Short mmCIF file of C-alpha atoms and ligand atoms in Angstrom, two decimals:
data_model
loop_
_atom_site.label_atom_id
_atom_site.label_comp_id
_atom_site.label_asym_id
_atom_site.label_seq_id
_atom_site.Cartn_x
_atom_site.Cartn_y
_atom_site.Cartn_z
CA MET E 1 0.05 29.01 -10.40
CA ASP E 2 -3.22 30.63 -9.23
CA ILE E 3 -5.83 28.26 -7.83
CA ASP E 4 -9.43 29.57 -7.92
CA ARG E 5 -11.25 26.29 -7.29
CA ILE E 6 -10.70 22.93 -5.64
CA ALA E 7 -12.69 20.33 -7.59
CA VAL E 8 -13.16 17.11 -5.64
CA HIS E 9 -13.76 14.24 -8.07
CA ASP E 10 -16.35 11.74 -6.91
CA SER E 11 -13.82 8.88 -7.19
CA VAL E 12 -12.48 9.97 -3.78
CA ALA E 13 -15.43 7.97 -2.40
CA GLN E 14 -13.24 4.89 -2.87
CA ALA E 15 -11.21 6.04 0.14
CA CYS E 16 -13.51 8.28 2.20
CA PRO E 17 -16.95 9.88 2.01
CA LEU E 18 -17.08 12.56 -0.72
CA GLU E 19 -18.89 15.03 1.60
CA ALA E 20 -16.24 14.57 4.31
CA MET E 21 -13.48 15.35 1.83
CA VAL E 22 -15.31 18.43 0.51
CA ALA E 23 -15.88 19.64 4.10
CA ALA E 24 -12.25 19.03 5.13
CA LEU E 25 -11.01 21.18 2.21
CA GLN E 26 -13.16 24.17 3.19
CA GLY E 27 -11.61 27.19 4.84
CA PHE E 28 -8.41 27.34 2.77
CA GLY E 29 -9.56 30.53 0.97
CA VAL E 30 -10.49 28.65 -2.22
CA PRO E 31 -14.04 27.53 -3.18
CA VAL E 32 -14.51 23.76 -3.09
CA GLU E 33 -17.01 21.72 -5.08
CA ALA E 34 -17.71 18.06 -5.77
CA VAL E 35 -17.50 17.14 -9.47
CA GLY E 36 -18.23 14.08 -11.62
CA ASP E 37 -17.04 12.80 -14.97
CA ASP E 38 -18.97 15.41 -16.99
CA GLU E 39 -16.94 18.31 -15.52
CA THR E 40 -14.44 20.40 -17.48
CA PHE E 41 -11.34 22.03 -16.02
CA ASP E 42 -9.08 25.00 -16.65
CA ALA E 43 -5.72 26.38 -15.60
CA SER E 44 -7.06 27.77 -12.31
CA ASP E 45 -8.32 24.41 -11.02
CA CYS E 46 -6.89 22.03 -8.46
CA VAL E 47 -8.47 18.58 -8.80
CA VAL E 48 -8.45 16.23 -5.81
CA THR E 49 -9.05 12.67 -7.01
CA PHE E 50 -8.58 8.96 -6.40
CA SER E 51 -8.55 7.95 -10.08
CA PRO E 52 -7.17 9.61 -13.21
CA ARG E 53 -9.34 11.07 -15.99
CA ASP E 54 -8.10 12.56 -19.27
CA ALA E 55 -10.01 15.81 -18.58
CA PHE E 56 -7.80 16.51 -15.54
CA LEU E 57 -4.92 17.35 -17.89
CA ASP E 58 -6.62 20.74 -18.46
CA ALA E 59 -6.31 21.65 -14.77
CA ALA E 60 -3.35 23.46 -13.21
CA TRP E 61 -2.71 20.85 -10.55
CA VAL E 62 -4.05 17.36 -9.81
CA HIS E 63 -3.67 15.86 -6.35
CA GLY E 64 -4.00 12.06 -6.18
CA ILE E 65 -5.24 10.91 -2.80
CA ARG E 66 -3.16 7.70 -2.95
CA ALA E 67 0.55 7.20 -2.43
CA GLY E 68 0.73 5.04 -5.54
CA TYR E 69 0.32 6.97 -8.79
CA ASP E 70 0.93 4.05 -11.15
CA GLU E 71 -2.48 4.58 -12.79
CA PHE E 72 -1.58 8.15 -13.81
CA ASP E 73 0.17 8.86 -17.11
CA VAL E 74 3.08 10.89 -15.74
CA ALA E 75 4.45 11.67 -19.22
CA ALA E 76 1.07 13.12 -20.28
CA TYR E 77 1.06 15.38 -17.20
CA GLU E 78 4.57 16.56 -18.00
CA ALA E 79 3.63 17.19 -21.63
CA ALA E 80 0.51 19.13 -20.59
CA GLY E 81 2.40 21.13 -17.95
CA THR E 82 -0.14 20.02 -15.33
CA ALA E 83 1.33 19.46 -11.86
CA LEU E 84 0.64 16.03 -10.33
CA THR E 85 1.12 15.39 -6.62
CA ASN E 86 0.59 12.16 -4.69
CA SER E 87 -0.18 11.31 -1.06
CA THR E 88 3.00 9.63 0.10
CA GLY E 89 3.70 10.42 3.74
CA ILE E 90 0.28 9.84 5.32
CA HIS E 91 0.32 6.03 5.55
CA GLY E 92 3.07 5.61 8.13
CA ASP E 93 0.70 4.34 10.86
CA THR E 94 -2.27 2.75 9.06
CA VAL E 95 -0.57 0.35 6.69
CA PRO E 96 2.20 -0.71 9.12
CA GLU E 97 -0.40 -1.40 11.81
CA THR E 98 -2.26 -3.62 9.34
CA VAL E 99 1.00 -5.41 8.54
CA VAL E 100 1.62 -6.05 12.24
CA GLY E 101 -1.87 -7.58 12.30
CA TYR E 102 -1.00 -9.98 9.46
CA LEU E 103 2.31 -11.03 11.03
CA THR E 104 0.70 -11.57 14.43
CA ALA E 105 -2.17 -13.55 12.90
CA PHE E 106 0.22 -15.87 11.08
CA ALA E 107 2.49 -16.44 14.10
CA ARG E 108 -0.33 -16.84 16.63
CA ARG E 109 -2.71 -18.61 14.16
CA LEU E 110 -5.50 -16.06 14.71
CA HIS E 111 -6.77 -16.28 11.13
CA VAL E 112 -7.23 -20.04 11.51
CA TYR E 113 -9.14 -19.73 14.79
CA ARG E 114 -11.36 -17.00 13.34
CA ASP E 115 -12.30 -19.39 10.52
CA ARG E 116 -13.03 -22.18 13.03
CA GLN E 117 -15.11 -19.88 15.23
CA ARG E 118 -17.72 -19.70 12.46
CA ASP E 119 -18.26 -23.45 12.84
CA GLY E 120 -18.06 -23.50 16.65
CA ASP E 121 -14.91 -25.58 16.15
CA TRP E 122 -12.60 -25.86 19.22
CA THR E 123 -9.78 -27.62 17.28
CA GLN E 124 -6.36 -26.42 18.39
CA GLU E 125 -3.48 -26.01 15.95
CA PRO E 126 -0.75 -28.71 15.93
CA TYR E 127 2.03 -28.11 18.48
CA ASN E 128 4.59 -27.05 15.86
CA GLU E 129 2.40 -24.43 14.11
CA PRO E 130 2.34 -21.41 16.50
CA PHE E 131 5.52 -19.39 16.91
CA THR E 132 6.54 -16.02 18.29
CA LEU E 133 7.50 -13.00 16.22
CA THR E 134 10.40 -12.38 18.59
CA GLY E 135 13.60 -13.60 16.99
CA GLU E 136 12.11 -14.07 13.50
CA GLN E 137 13.42 -12.11 10.52
CA VAL E 138 11.36 -9.82 8.30
CA CYS E 139 12.51 -8.46 4.95
CA VAL E 140 10.89 -5.12 4.12
CA VAL E 141 11.00 -4.34 0.38
CA GLY E 142 10.72 -0.56 0.01
CA LEU E 143 11.83 1.55 2.95
CA GLY E 144 9.76 4.70 2.48
CA THR E 145 6.88 5.93 4.63
CA ILE E 146 5.25 2.51 4.90
CA GLY E 147 8.39 0.38 4.94
CA GLN E 148 9.95 2.47 7.70
CA GLY E 149 6.74 2.19 9.73
CA VAL E 150 6.81 -1.59 9.30
CA ALA E 151 10.50 -1.73 10.24
CA ASP E 152 9.96 0.35 13.40
CA ARG E 153 7.07 -1.81 14.60
CA ALA E 154 8.76 -5.08 13.67
CA ALA E 155 11.92 -4.10 15.57
CA ALA E 156 9.82 -3.15 18.60
CA LEU E 157 8.27 -6.64 18.49
CA GLY E 158 11.71 -8.24 18.58
CA LEU E 159 12.03 -9.17 14.91
CA GLU E 160 15.30 -8.85 13.08
CA VAL E 161 14.68 -6.44 10.20
CA VAL E 162 16.41 -6.41 6.84
CA GLY E 163 15.30 -4.23 3.96
CA VAL E 164 15.61 -3.44 0.27
CA ARG E 165 15.71 -0.15 -1.56
CA ARG E 166 17.39 1.16 -4.69
CA SER E 167 19.64 3.62 -2.89
CA GLY E 168 20.84 0.96 -0.42
CA ASP E 169 21.08 3.74 2.18
CA PRO E 170 20.83 2.66 5.84
CA ALA E 171 17.47 2.98 7.56
CA GLU E 172 16.59 3.19 11.24
CA ASN E 173 15.78 -0.17 12.84
CA VAL E 174 16.95 -2.02 9.72
CA GLU E 175 20.01 -4.16 10.34
CA ARG E 176 20.99 -4.68 6.70
CA VAL E 177 19.83 -2.81 3.62
CA TYR E 178 20.13 -4.57 0.27
CA THR E 179 19.68 -3.19 -3.25
CA PRO E 180 17.14 -4.71 -5.69
CA ASP E 181 19.84 -6.72 -7.48
CA GLU E 182 20.43 -8.50 -4.14
CA LEU E 183 16.76 -9.35 -3.60
CA ASP E 184 17.44 -13.12 -3.61
CA ALA E 185 19.85 -12.78 -0.71
CA ALA E 186 17.57 -10.31 1.08
CA VAL E 187 14.61 -12.72 1.23
CA ALA E 188 16.53 -15.96 1.76
CA ASP E 189 16.49 -16.02 5.59
CA ALA E 190 13.27 -14.08 6.17
CA ARG E 191 10.19 -15.59 7.83
CA PHE E 192 8.20 -12.66 6.40
CA VAL E 193 8.71 -10.71 3.18
CA VAL E 194 6.69 -7.48 3.19
CA LEU E 195 6.25 -5.59 -0.11
CA CYS E 196 6.04 -1.80 0.47
CA CYS E 197 7.45 -0.53 -2.84
CA PRO E 198 5.70 1.34 -5.66
CA LEU E 199 4.55 -0.43 -8.82
CA THR E 200 7.04 0.60 -11.48
CA GLU E 201 8.57 -0.97 -14.60
CA GLU E 202 11.30 -2.26 -12.28
CA THR E 203 9.04 -3.78 -9.63
CA GLU E 204 6.34 -5.27 -11.88
CA GLY E 205 6.68 -9.07 -11.64
CA MET E 206 9.54 -8.70 -9.14
CA VAL E 207 8.18 -11.52 -7.00
CA ASP E 208 8.27 -14.34 -9.53
CA ALA E 209 8.65 -18.12 -9.33
CA ALA E 210 12.42 -17.84 -8.94
CA LEU E 211 12.17 -15.41 -6.01
CA LEU E 212 9.42 -17.44 -4.32
CA ASP E 213 11.73 -20.41 -4.67
CA GLU E 214 14.47 -18.50 -2.82
CA MET E 215 12.09 -17.86 0.08
CA ARG E 216 11.95 -20.27 3.02
CA ASP E 217 9.20 -22.86 2.81
CA ASP E 218 7.91 -21.66 6.20
CA SER E 219 7.84 -18.00 5.11
CA TYR E 220 4.93 -15.65 4.49
CA LEU E 221 4.55 -13.04 1.75
CA VAL E 222 2.75 -9.79 2.60
CA ASN E 223 1.70 -7.52 -0.27
CA VAL E 224 0.50 -4.05 0.68
CA ALA E 225 2.08 -2.55 -2.46
CA ARG E 226 0.31 -3.36 -5.73
CA GLY E 227 -0.90 -6.71 -7.12
CA PRO E 228 1.31 -6.80 -10.23
CA VAL E 229 4.50 -6.62 -8.13
CA VAL E 230 3.80 -10.34 -7.65
CA VAL E 231 3.36 -12.84 -10.51
CA GLU E 232 -0.10 -14.22 -9.78
CA ASP E 233 0.37 -17.74 -11.19
CA ALA E 234 3.72 -18.09 -9.47
CA LEU E 235 2.22 -17.20 -6.09
CA LEU E 236 -0.72 -19.56 -6.55
CA ALA E 237 1.68 -22.37 -7.47
CA ALA E 238 3.95 -21.62 -4.50
CA LEU E 239 0.96 -21.75 -2.15
CA ASP E 240 -0.42 -24.97 -3.69
CA ASP E 241 3.01 -26.65 -3.56
CA ASP E 242 3.68 -25.47 0.03
CA ALA E 243 6.79 -23.72 -1.29
CA ILE E 244 5.85 -20.89 1.12
CA ALA E 245 3.63 -21.11 4.20
CA GLY E 246 1.10 -18.41 3.32
CA ALA E 247 0.41 -14.87 2.22
CA ALA E 248 -1.45 -11.74 3.28
CA LEU E 249 -2.64 -9.77 0.29
CA ASP E 250 -4.20 -6.31 0.45
CA ALA E 251 -3.30 -5.40 -3.14
CA HIS E 252 -4.57 -7.61 -5.96
CA TRP E 253 -4.15 -8.05 -9.68
CA GLU E 254 -7.80 -7.31 -10.34
CA GLU E 255 -9.84 -5.35 -7.80
CA PRO E 256 -12.28 -6.42 -6.52
CA LEU E 257 -10.68 -9.86 -6.45
CA PRO E 258 -13.08 -11.98 -8.58
CA GLU E 259 -15.57 -14.08 -6.58
CA ALA E 260 -14.27 -17.33 -8.06
CA HIS E 261 -10.59 -16.56 -7.37
CA PRO E 262 -8.77 -19.50 -5.72
CA LEU E 263 -7.17 -17.23 -3.09
CA TRP E 264 -10.51 -16.82 -1.30
CA ASP E 265 -10.42 -20.47 -0.24
CA HIS E 266 -6.78 -20.73 0.90
CA GLU E 267 -6.68 -21.23 4.68
CA SER E 268 -3.09 -19.95 4.70
CA VAL E 269 -3.98 -16.72 2.87
CA ILE E 270 -5.43 -13.56 4.38
CA VAL E 271 -7.25 -11.52 1.74
CA THR E 272 -8.16 -7.93 2.59
CA PRO E 273 -9.99 -5.70 0.07
CA HIS E 274 -7.31 -2.99 -0.37
CA VAL E 275 -8.04 -1.45 3.02
CA ALA E 276 -4.65 -1.50 4.74
CA ALA E 277 -4.64 2.32 4.65
CA PHE E 278 -8.27 2.88 5.64
CA THR E 279 -8.87 5.20 8.59
CA ASN E 280 -11.69 7.51 9.62
CA GLN E 281 -9.15 10.37 9.43
CA TYR E 282 -8.26 9.93 5.74
CA HIS E 283 -10.07 13.09 4.62
CA GLU E 284 -8.19 15.13 7.23
CA ASP E 285 -4.82 13.65 6.23
CA ILE E 286 -5.44 14.51 2.56
CA ALA E 287 -6.70 17.99 3.42
CA ALA E 288 -3.49 18.70 5.35
CA LEU E 289 -1.41 17.78 2.28
CA VAL E 290 -3.54 19.97 -0.01
CA ARG E 291 -3.42 22.85 2.45
CA GLU E 292 0.36 22.62 2.70
CA ASN E 293 0.65 22.82 -1.07
CA LEU E 294 -1.78 25.76 -1.33
CA ASP E 295 0.44 27.57 1.19
CA ARG E 296 3.50 26.66 -0.85
CA ILE E 297 1.86 28.05 -4.00
CA ASP E 298 1.14 31.30 -2.11
CA ARG E 299 4.80 31.50 -1.10
CA GLY E 300 5.99 30.69 -4.63
CA GLU E 301 7.58 27.44 -3.45
CA SER E 302 7.67 24.06 -5.16
CA LEU E 303 4.92 21.55 -4.38
CA ARG E 304 5.43 18.77 -1.83
CA ASN E 305 5.07 15.22 -3.29
CA ARG E 306 5.23 16.49 -6.85
CA VAL E 307 5.66 13.54 -9.20
CA ALA E 308 5.06 15.36 -12.51
P1 NDP F 1 7.41 5.96 -0.50
O1 NDP F 1 7.68 6.69 -1.76
O2 NDP F 1 7.50 6.68 0.79
O3 NDP F 1 8.39 4.70 -0.41
C1 NDP F 1 8.66 3.86 -1.49
C2 NDP F 1 9.93 3.08 -1.18
O4 NDP F 1 10.12 2.09 -2.20
C3 NDP F 1 11.18 3.92 -1.12
O5 NDP F 1 11.93 3.50 0.00
C4 NDP F 1 11.92 3.55 -2.39
O6 NDP F 1 13.30 3.72 -2.13
C5 NDP F 1 11.49 2.09 -2.55
N1 NDP F 1 11.65 1.55 -3.89
C6 NDP F 1 11.41 2.14 -5.09
N2 NDP F 1 11.71 1.29 -6.08
C7 NDP F 1 12.13 0.15 -5.48
C8 NDP F 1 12.59 -1.10 -5.98
N3 NDP F 1 12.72 -1.33 -7.29
N4 NDP F 1 12.95 -2.07 -5.10
C9 NDP F 1 12.87 -1.84 -3.78
N5 NDP F 1 12.46 -0.67 -3.24
C10 NDP F 1 12.08 0.30 -4.10
O7 NDP F 1 5.99 5.31 -0.66
P2 NDP F 1 4.98 4.79 0.46
O8 NDP F 1 5.75 4.06 1.48
O9 NDP F 1 4.09 5.88 0.87
O10 NDP F 1 4.09 3.79 -0.42
C11 NDP F 1 4.70 2.72 -1.11
C12 NDP F 1 3.69 2.04 -2.02
O11 NDP F 1 2.76 1.34 -1.24
C13 NDP F 1 2.87 2.99 -2.89
O12 NDP F 1 3.55 3.33 -4.09
C14 NDP F 1 1.62 2.20 -3.14
O13 NDP F 1 1.75 1.42 -4.31
C15 NDP F 1 1.50 1.29 -1.94
N6 NDP F 1 0.47 1.72 -1.01
C16 NDP F 1 -0.53 0.84 -0.71
C17 NDP F 1 -1.50 1.17 0.20
C18 NDP F 1 -2.58 0.21 0.53
O14 NDP F 1 -3.67 0.66 0.84
N7 NDP F 1 -2.32 -1.09 0.48
C19 NDP F 1 -1.53 2.49 0.86
C20 NDP F 1 -0.43 3.34 0.48
C21 NDP F 1 0.53 2.94 -0.42
P3 NDP F 1 14.38 3.96 -3.29
O15 NDP F 1 13.89 5.16 -4.05
O16 NDP F 1 15.70 4.12 -2.59
O17 NDP F 1 14.32 2.71 -4.07
C1 7N6 F 2 -6.69 4.42 -0.07
C2 7N6 F 2 -5.19 4.21 -0.19
C3 7N6 F 2 -2.38 4.16 -1.95
O1 7N6 F 2 -1.62 3.99 -2.90
O2 7N6 F 2 -3.40 2.11 -2.58
C4 7N6 F 2 -3.42 3.12 -1.63
O3 7N6 F 2 -2.31 5.18 -1.24
C5 7N6 F 2 -4.83 3.59 -1.51
C6 7N6 F 2 -7.12 4.63 1.34
#
């Protein structure tokens, strides 16, 4: 593969300023330019993008600036012979730090006090509501870059950590690793269930009414994965029926979450607008991945994070 141009698609603006991304990709010995939807591509192009476009299939290599690549048609990339790489590996601090924020808010009731602050309301939570993270159990579903980061931080805070992944292989700071067919058992004792897995045919709808029913009624669901991993109606029903205590949702079924969506008004729900990974260094993190792969191309090596 010979790369003569890095074309930065304007959809990257969904994660970082377009100009910052273009600037961060300079100096790698390949011309860089910002492009929009009217651009055409050829077999000497590398496209750096947030979202897929059919025209990218004409490029040599497409780099998605997200870890999740569920919106890309992997089979079409394979058929076209266009390399597709993703950005797994750069979210090991950002997303886990956000998850620690959710867990701490729920345990220490910070989200409730923030709501009351708007009304100058001094009301204190009932005696039995606040608890400490220490000694509670968290179940981390997906033990990759993000899941491991969550597990490490949770263990440091004194939580007992269990996890789920297909391989079932042990993971650092995780006391028991379950496989997806044991998901019921994995969530049963957890005060927090944190979804850190990709959206795939296997994980779509994984958190359904039956699984929510297996969860403790004082437990919290955290979704930093993708909205459709959770069955929307089942979650809304579980929240309305107090079958679980609350949820923190960064990933949603429709984004932006519609203005009239009932989740906005749930006191026990923290809604964030798909920002768990946001950082003012995102352009640098992506540039480092692209640079590594340009170097690999020069050395005739296979691409890191290649998914097609
Ligand atoms: P990784 O590829 O590093 O990790 C994914 C993990 O999920 C692996 O441990 C994998 O292990 C596991 N997994 C795959 N299938 C299943 C399954 N059926 N059940 C349980 N575990 C499974 O990805 P990242 O940690 O970088 O990102 C994970 C996902 O998080 C992304 O795909 C994306 O959707 C989402 N994400 C969201 C962000 C946000 O802003 N909210 C930011 C970044 C990512 P194994 O192969 O053994 O199953
Ligand atoms: C944008 C991150 C991912 O999959 O959903 C996230 O990486 C988007 C900052």
